[in-house]
mmCIF file of C-alpha atoms in Angstrom:
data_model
loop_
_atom_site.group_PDB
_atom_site.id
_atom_site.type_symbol
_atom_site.label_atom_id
_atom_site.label_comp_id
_atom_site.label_asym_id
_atom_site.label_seq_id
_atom_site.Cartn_x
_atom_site.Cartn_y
_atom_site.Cartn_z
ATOM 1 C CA UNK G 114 12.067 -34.643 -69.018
ATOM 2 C CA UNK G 115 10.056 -31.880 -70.116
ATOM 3 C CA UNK G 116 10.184 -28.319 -69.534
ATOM 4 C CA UNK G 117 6.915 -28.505 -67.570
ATOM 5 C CA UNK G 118 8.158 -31.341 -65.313
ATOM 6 C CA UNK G 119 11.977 -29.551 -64.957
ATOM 7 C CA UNK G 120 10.005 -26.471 -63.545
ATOM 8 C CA UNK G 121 7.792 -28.371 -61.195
ATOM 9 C CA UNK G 122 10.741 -30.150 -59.958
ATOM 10 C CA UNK G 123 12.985 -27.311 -59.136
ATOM 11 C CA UNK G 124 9.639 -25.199 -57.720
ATOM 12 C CA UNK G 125 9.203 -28.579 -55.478
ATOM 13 C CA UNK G 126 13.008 -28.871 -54.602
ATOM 14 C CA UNK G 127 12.879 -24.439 -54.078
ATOM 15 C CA UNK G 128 10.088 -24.684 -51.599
ATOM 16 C CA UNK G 129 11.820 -27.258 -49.326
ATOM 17 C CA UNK G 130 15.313 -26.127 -49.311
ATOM 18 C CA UNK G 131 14.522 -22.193 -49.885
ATOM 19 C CA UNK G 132 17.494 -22.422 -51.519
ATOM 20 C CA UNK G 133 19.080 -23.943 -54.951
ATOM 21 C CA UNK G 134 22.744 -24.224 -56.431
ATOM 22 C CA UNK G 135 23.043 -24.713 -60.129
ATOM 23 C CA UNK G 136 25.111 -27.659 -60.336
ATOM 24 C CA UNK G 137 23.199 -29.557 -57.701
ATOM 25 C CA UNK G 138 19.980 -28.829 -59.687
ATOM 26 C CA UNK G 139 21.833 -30.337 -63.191
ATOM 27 C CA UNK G 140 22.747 -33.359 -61.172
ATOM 28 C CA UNK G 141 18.859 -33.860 -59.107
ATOM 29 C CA UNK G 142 17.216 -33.594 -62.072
ATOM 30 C CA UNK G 143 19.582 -35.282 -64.861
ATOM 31 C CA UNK G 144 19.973 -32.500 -67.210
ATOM 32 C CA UNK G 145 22.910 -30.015 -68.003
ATOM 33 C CA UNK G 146 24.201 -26.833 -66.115
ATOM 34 C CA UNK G 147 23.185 -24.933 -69.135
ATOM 35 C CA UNK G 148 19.459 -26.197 -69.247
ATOM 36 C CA UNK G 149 19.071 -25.151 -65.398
ATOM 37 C CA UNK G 150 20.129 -21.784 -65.550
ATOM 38 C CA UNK G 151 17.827 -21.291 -68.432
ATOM 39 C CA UNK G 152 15.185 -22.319 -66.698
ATOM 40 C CA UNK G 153 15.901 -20.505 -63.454
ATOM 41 C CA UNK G 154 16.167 -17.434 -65.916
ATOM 42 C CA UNK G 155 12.287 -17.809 -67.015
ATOM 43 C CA UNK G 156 11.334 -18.627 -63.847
ATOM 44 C CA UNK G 157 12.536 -15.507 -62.626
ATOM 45 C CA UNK G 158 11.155 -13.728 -65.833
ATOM 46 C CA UNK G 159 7.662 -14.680 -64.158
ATOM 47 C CA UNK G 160 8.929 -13.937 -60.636
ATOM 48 C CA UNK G 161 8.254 -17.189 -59.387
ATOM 49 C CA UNK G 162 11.554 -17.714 -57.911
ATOM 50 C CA UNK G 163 14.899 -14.815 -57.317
ATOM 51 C CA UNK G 164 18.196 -15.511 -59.250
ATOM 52 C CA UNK G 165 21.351 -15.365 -57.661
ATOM 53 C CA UNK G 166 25.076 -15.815 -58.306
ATOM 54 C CA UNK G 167 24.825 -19.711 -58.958
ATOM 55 C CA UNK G 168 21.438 -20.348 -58.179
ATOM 56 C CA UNK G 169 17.905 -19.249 -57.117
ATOM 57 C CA UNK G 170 16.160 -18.607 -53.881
ATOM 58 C CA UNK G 171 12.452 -18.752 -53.216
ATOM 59 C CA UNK G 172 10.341 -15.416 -53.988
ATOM 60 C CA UNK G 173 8.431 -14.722 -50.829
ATOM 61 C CA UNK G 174 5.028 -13.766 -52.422
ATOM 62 C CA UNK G 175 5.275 -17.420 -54.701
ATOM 63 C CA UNK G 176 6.216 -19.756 -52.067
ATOM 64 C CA UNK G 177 4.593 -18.450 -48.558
ATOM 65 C CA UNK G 178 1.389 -20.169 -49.658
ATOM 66 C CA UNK G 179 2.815 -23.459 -50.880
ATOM 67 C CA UNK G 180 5.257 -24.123 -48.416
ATOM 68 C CA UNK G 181 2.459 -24.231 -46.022
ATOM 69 C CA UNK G 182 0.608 -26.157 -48.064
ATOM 70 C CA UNK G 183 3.038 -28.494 -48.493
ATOM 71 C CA UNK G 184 2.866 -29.832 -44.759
ATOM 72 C CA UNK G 185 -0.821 -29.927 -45.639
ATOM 73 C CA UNK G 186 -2.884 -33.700 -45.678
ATOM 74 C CA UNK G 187 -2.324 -35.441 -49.234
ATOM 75 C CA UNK G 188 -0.041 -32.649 -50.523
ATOM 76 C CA UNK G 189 1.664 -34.777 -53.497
ATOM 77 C CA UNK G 190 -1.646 -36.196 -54.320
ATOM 78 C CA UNK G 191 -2.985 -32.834 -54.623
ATOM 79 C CA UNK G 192 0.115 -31.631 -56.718
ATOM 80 C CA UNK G 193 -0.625 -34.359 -58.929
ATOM 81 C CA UNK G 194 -4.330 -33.565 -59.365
ATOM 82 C CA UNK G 195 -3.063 -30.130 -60.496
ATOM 83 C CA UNK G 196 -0.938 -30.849 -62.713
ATOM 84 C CA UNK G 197 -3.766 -33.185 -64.466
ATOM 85 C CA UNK G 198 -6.139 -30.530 -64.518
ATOM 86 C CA UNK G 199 -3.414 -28.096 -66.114
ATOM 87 C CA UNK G 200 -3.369 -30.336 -69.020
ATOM 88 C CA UNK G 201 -7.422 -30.234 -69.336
ATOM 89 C CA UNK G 202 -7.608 -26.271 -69.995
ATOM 90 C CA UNK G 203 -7.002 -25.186 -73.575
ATOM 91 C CA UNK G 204 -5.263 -21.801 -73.728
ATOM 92 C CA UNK G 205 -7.487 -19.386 -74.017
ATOM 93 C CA UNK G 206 -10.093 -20.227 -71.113
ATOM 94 C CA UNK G 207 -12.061 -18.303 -68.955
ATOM 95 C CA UNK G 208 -11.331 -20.575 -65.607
ATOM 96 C CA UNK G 209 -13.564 -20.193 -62.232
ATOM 97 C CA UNK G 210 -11.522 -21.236 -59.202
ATOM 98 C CA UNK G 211 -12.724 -21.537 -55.785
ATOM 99 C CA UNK G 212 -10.749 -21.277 -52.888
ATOM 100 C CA UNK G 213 -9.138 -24.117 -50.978
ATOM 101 C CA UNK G 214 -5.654 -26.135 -50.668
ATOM 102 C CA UNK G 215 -5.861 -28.225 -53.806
ATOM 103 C CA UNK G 216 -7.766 -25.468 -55.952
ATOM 104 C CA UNK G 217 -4.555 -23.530 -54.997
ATOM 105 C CA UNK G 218 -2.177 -26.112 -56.042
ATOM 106 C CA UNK G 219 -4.389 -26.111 -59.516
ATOM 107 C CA UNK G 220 -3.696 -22.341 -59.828
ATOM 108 C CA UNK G 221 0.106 -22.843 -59.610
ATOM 109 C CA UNK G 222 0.282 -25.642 -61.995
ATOM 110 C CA UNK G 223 -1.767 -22.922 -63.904
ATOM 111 C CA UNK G 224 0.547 -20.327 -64.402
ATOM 112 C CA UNK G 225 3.495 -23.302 -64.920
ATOM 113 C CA UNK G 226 1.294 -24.229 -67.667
ATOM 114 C CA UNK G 227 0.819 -20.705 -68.852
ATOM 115 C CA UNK G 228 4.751 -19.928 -68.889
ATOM 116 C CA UNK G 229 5.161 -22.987 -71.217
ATOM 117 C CA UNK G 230 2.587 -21.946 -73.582
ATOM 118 C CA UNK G 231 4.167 -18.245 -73.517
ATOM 119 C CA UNK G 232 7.330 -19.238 -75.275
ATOM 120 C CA UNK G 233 6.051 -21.713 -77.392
ATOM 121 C CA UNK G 234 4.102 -18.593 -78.892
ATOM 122 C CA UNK G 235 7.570 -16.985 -79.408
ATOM 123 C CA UNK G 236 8.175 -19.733 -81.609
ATOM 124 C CA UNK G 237 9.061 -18.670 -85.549
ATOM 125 C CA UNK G 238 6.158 -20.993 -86.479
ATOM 126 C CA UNK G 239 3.621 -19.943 -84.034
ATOM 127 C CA UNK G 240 1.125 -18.274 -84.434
ATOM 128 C CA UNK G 241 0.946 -14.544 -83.610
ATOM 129 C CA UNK G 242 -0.874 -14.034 -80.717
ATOM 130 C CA UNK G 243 -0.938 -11.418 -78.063
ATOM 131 C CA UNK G 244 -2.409 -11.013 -74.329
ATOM 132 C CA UNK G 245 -2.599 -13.718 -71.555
ATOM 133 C CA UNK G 246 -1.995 -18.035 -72.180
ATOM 134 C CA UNK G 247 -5.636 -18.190 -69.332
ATOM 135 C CA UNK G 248 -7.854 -15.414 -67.286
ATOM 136 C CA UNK G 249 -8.687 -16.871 -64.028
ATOM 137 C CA UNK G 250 -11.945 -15.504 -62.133
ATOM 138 C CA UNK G 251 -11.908 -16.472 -58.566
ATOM 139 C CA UNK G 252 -12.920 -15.296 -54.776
ATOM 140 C CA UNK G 253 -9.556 -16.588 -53.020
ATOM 141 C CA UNK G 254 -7.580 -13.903 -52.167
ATOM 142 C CA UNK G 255 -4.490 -16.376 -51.614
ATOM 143 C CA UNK G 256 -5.079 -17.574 -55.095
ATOM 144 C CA UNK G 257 -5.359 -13.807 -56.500
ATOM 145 C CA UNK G 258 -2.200 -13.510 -54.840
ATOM 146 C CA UNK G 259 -0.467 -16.321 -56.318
ATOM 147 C CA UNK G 260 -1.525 -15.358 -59.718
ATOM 148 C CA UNK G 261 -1.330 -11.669 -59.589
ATOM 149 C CA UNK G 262 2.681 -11.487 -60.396
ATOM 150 C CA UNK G 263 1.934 -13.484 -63.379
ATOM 151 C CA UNK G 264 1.377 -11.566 -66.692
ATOM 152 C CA UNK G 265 0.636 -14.840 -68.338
ATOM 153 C CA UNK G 266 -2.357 -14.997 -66.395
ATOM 154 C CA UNK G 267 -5.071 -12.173 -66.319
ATOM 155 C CA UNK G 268 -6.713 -12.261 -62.903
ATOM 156 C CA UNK G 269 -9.967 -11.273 -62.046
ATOM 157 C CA UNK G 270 -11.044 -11.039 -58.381
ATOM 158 C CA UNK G 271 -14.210 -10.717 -57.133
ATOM 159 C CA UNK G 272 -15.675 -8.620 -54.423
ATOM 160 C CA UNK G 273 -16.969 -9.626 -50.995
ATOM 161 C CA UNK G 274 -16.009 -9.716 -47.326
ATOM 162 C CA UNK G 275 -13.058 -12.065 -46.484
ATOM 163 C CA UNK G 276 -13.189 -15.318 -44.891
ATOM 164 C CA UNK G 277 -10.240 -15.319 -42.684
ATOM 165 C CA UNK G 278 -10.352 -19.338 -42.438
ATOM 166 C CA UNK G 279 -10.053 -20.083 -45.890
ATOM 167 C CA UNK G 280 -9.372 -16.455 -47.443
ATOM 168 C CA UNK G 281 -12.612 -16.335 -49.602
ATOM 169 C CA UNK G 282 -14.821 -13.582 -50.289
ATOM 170 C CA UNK G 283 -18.256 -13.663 -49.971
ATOM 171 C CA UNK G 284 -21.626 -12.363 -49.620
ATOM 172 C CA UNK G 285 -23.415 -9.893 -52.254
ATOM 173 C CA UNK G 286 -20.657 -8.252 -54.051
ATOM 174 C CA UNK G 287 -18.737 -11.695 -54.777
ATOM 175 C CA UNK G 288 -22.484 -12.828 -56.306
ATOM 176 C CA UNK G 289 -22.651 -9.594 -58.033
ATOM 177 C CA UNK G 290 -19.338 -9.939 -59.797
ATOM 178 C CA UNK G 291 -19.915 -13.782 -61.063
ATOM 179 C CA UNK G 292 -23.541 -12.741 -62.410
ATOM 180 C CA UNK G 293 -21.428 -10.104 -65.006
ATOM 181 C CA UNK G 294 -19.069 -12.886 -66.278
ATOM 182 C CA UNK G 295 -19.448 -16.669 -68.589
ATOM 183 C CA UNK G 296 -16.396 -19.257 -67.725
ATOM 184 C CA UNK G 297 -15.208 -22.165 -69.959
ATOM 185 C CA UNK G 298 -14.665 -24.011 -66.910
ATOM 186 C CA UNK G 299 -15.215 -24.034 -63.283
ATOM 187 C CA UNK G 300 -12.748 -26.109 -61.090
ATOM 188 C CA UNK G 301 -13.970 -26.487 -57.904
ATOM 189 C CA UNK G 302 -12.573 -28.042 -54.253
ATOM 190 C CA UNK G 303 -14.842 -29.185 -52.511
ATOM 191 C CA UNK G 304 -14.982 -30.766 -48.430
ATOM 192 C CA UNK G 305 -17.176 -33.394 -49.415
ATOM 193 C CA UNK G 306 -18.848 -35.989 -52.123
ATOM 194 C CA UNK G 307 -21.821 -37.710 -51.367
ATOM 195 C CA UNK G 308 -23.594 -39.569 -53.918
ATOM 196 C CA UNK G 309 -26.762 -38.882 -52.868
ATOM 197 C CA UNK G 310 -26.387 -35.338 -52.085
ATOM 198 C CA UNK G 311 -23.342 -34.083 -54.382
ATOM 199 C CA UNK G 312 -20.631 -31.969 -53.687
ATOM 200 C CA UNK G 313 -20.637 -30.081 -50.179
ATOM 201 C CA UNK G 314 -18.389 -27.755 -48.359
ATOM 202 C CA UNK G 315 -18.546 -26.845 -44.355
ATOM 203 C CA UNK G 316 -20.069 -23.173 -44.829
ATOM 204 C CA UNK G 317 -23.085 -21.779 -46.318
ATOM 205 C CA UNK G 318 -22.035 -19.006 -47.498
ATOM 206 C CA UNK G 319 -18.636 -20.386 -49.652
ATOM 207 C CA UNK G 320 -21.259 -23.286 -50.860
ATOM 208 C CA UNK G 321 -23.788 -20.603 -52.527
ATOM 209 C CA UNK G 322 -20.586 -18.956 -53.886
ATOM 210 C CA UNK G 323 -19.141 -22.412 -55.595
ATOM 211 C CA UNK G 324 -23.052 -22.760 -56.509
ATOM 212 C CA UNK G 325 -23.033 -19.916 -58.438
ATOM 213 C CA UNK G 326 -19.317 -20.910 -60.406
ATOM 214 C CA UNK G 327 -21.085 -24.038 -61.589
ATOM 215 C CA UNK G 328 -23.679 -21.752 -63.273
ATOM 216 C CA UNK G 329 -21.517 -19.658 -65.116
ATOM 217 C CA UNK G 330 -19.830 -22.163 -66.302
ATOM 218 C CA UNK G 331 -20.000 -24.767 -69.715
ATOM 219 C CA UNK G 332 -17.691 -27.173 -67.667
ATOM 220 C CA UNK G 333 -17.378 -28.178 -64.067
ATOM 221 C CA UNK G 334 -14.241 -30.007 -62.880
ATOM 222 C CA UNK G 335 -14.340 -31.027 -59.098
ATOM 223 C CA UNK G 336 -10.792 -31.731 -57.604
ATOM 224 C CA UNK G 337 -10.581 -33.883 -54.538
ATOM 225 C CA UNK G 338 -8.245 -36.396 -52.865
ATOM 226 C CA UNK G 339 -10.011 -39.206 -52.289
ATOM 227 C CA UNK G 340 -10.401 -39.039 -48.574
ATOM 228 C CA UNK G 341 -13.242 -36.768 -49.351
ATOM 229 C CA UNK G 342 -15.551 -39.435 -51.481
ATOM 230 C CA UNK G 343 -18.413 -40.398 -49.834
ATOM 231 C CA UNK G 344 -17.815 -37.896 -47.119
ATOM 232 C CA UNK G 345 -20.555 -35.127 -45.743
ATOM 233 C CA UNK G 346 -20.396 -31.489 -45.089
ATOM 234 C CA UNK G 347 -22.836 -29.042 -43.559
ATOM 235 C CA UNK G 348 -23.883 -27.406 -46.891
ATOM 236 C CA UNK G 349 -24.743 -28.475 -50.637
ATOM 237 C CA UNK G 350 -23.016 -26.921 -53.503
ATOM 238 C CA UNK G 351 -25.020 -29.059 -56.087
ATOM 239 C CA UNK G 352 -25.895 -32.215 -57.163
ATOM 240 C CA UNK G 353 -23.544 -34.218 -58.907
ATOM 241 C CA UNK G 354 -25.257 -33.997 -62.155
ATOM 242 C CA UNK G 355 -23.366 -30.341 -62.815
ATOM 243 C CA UNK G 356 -20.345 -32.317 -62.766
ATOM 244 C CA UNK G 357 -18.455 -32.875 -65.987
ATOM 245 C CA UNK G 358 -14.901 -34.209 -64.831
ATOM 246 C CA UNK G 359 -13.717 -35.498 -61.133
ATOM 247 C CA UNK G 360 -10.004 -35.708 -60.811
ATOM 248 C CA UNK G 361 -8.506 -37.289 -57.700
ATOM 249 C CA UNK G 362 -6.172 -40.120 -56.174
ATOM 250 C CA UNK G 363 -5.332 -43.073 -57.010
ATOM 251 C CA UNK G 364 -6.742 -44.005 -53.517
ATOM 252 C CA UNK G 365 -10.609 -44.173 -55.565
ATOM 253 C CA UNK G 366 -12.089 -47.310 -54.419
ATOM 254 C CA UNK G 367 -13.267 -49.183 -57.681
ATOM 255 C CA UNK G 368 -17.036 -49.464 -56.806
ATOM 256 C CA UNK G 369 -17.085 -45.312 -56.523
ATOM 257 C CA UNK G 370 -15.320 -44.752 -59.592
ATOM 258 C CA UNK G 371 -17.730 -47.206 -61.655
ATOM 259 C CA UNK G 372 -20.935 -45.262 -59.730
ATOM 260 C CA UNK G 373 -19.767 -41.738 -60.822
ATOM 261 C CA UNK G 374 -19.199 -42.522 -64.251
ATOM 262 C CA UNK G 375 -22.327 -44.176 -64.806
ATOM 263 C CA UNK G 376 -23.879 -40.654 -63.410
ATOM 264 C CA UNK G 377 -22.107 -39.220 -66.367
ATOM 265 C CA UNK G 378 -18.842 -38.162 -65.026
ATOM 266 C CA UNK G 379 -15.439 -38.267 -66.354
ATOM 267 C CA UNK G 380 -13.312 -39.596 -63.579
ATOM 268 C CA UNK G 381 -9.441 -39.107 -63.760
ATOM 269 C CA UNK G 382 -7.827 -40.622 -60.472
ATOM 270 C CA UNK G 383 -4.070 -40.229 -61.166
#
C-alpha cells in the first residue's frame, strides 16, 4: 500500500470514528506500528489530524467539512473521482476550483497529494526546490478553508459576496480577481451535463463565475458522479466543447461515454 493510499485510509477511518489507536490502525490497514505513527506524525506536521498518546484525533478545521460530506449522495464515488484527478495535476500547477461537494473532496485529495510530493523533494536525489507542491485559486470559502492550514498548498481566494448555500463568492470582485490570474487547469463541479447544452449549475450567478474559470484556463476537467449526465440545470456554464477531461463513476452508461469522447473529451469513469 502506498503512502498516498495509507493516508487516505486513516483520514477515511479518522473522520468516522473521530478517534484512532495506533495498534488498531497497524492491524486495519496491514502495515506495522512503526509505519502508522510515522504517518500520523506528517499528518499532524500538515495539521490535518492532532496526535495523541497512542493515536490521533480529528483536527476540527480538517474534518468539519468532510464529515458532513461524507453522509452526502455518492460520497465514495466522489472520493474516488478525487483521488483520480489528484493524479492528473503535475506539481507545479496553477489549479481553478469551484465550489461544491466533490470539487471539495478534489481539494483534499489535493493537499494529500501535495504532502507526498513534499517529502519526496526532501529526498538526497531530488531536486532542490523550494515554495508550494500546487497554488489553488478558487471562490469556495469552505475549500479556502480546507486548504488554508496547508503550507504545501498556496491559496488564493477571490473576492465577492458569499453564497450561504454553497459558500461561494460572487459578483464583481470574484470576476475582478480571475481576470488578474492564468490557471493550468480548471476543475470544475458542476449540477448538470447535457449534451446539447453543456455543463450547467442551478444559479446564475455561480454559472458566470465557473464561466469565467474555463477562460483562464489551458485545461478544463469537469468532475461529476454520474447521476448528473444528461441532467438539466437552470443556467449554462458552457458548452461542452471547453471540456478537456470528464472524470466520474463507474455508473457512465456506455452510449454517453462513447458520445463525449467523440466530442473530444477524455472520459475517466473510475
Amino acid at each position: 500500500m502506498s503512502k498516498h493510499d495509507r493516508w487516505s485510509k486513516l483520514l477515511e477511518l479518522l473522520a468516522g470514528e473521530g478517534r484512532l489507536e495506533v495498534d488498531d490502525a497497524a492491524t486495519a490497514l496491514g502495515v506495522s506500528p512503526a509505519t502508522i505513527r510515522r504517518d500520523l506524525d506528517e499528518l499532524a506536521e500538515q495539521q490535518m489530524l492532532v496526535r495523541t498518546r497512542g493515536g490521533a484525533i480529528a483536527h476540527g478545521v480538517s474534518y468539519e467539512l468532510p464529515l458532513r460530506y461524507k453522509s452526502s449522495r455518492h460520497a465514495p464515488e466522489k472520493q474516488r473521482i478525487a483521488t483520480a484527478v489528484a493524479g492528473m495535476i503535475a506539481d507545479g500547477d496553477v489549479v481553478g476550483l469551484n465550489g461544491g461537494t466533490t470539487t471539495t473532496e478534489v481539494a483534499r485529495a489535493l493537499a494529500l497529494r501535495a504532502g507526498g510530493s513534499r517529502e519526496g523533494r526532501g529526498r538526497r536525489d531530488a531536486p532542490e526546490t523550494s515554495g508550494p507542491v500546487f497554488t489553488v485559486v478558487t471562490n469556495a470559502l469552505n475549500i479556502a478553508g480546507e486548504l488554508a492550514v496547508r503550507p504545501q498548498v498556496k491559496i488564493v481566494v477571490t473576492g465577492g459576496v458569499a453564497r450561504p448555500q454553497t459558500y461561494e463568492l460572487v459578483g464583481p470582485l470574484t470576476v475582478g480577481v480571475l481576470n488578474e490570474v492564468v490557471l493550468d487547469v480548471a476543475i470544475l463541479g458542476v449540477d448538470g451535463v447535457d449534451p446539447e447544452l453543456g455543463l450547467m449549475t442551478h444559479q446564475e450567478d455561480e454559472a458566470g463565475v465557473s464561466r469565467l474559470f474555463t477562460e483562464r484556463a489551458r485545461r478544463v476537467i469537469v468532475v461529476t458522479d454520474s447521476s448528473k449526465m444528461g441532467r438539466r440545470a437552470f443556467a449554462r456554464i458552457c458548452g461542452l466543447d471547453r471540456v478537456d477531461v470528464l472524470v466520474t463513476d463507474s455508473g457512465l452508461p456506455a452510449e454517453t461515454a462513447a458520445r463525449l469522447t467523440d466530442a473530444g473529451i477524455k472520459v475517466h469513469a473510475v
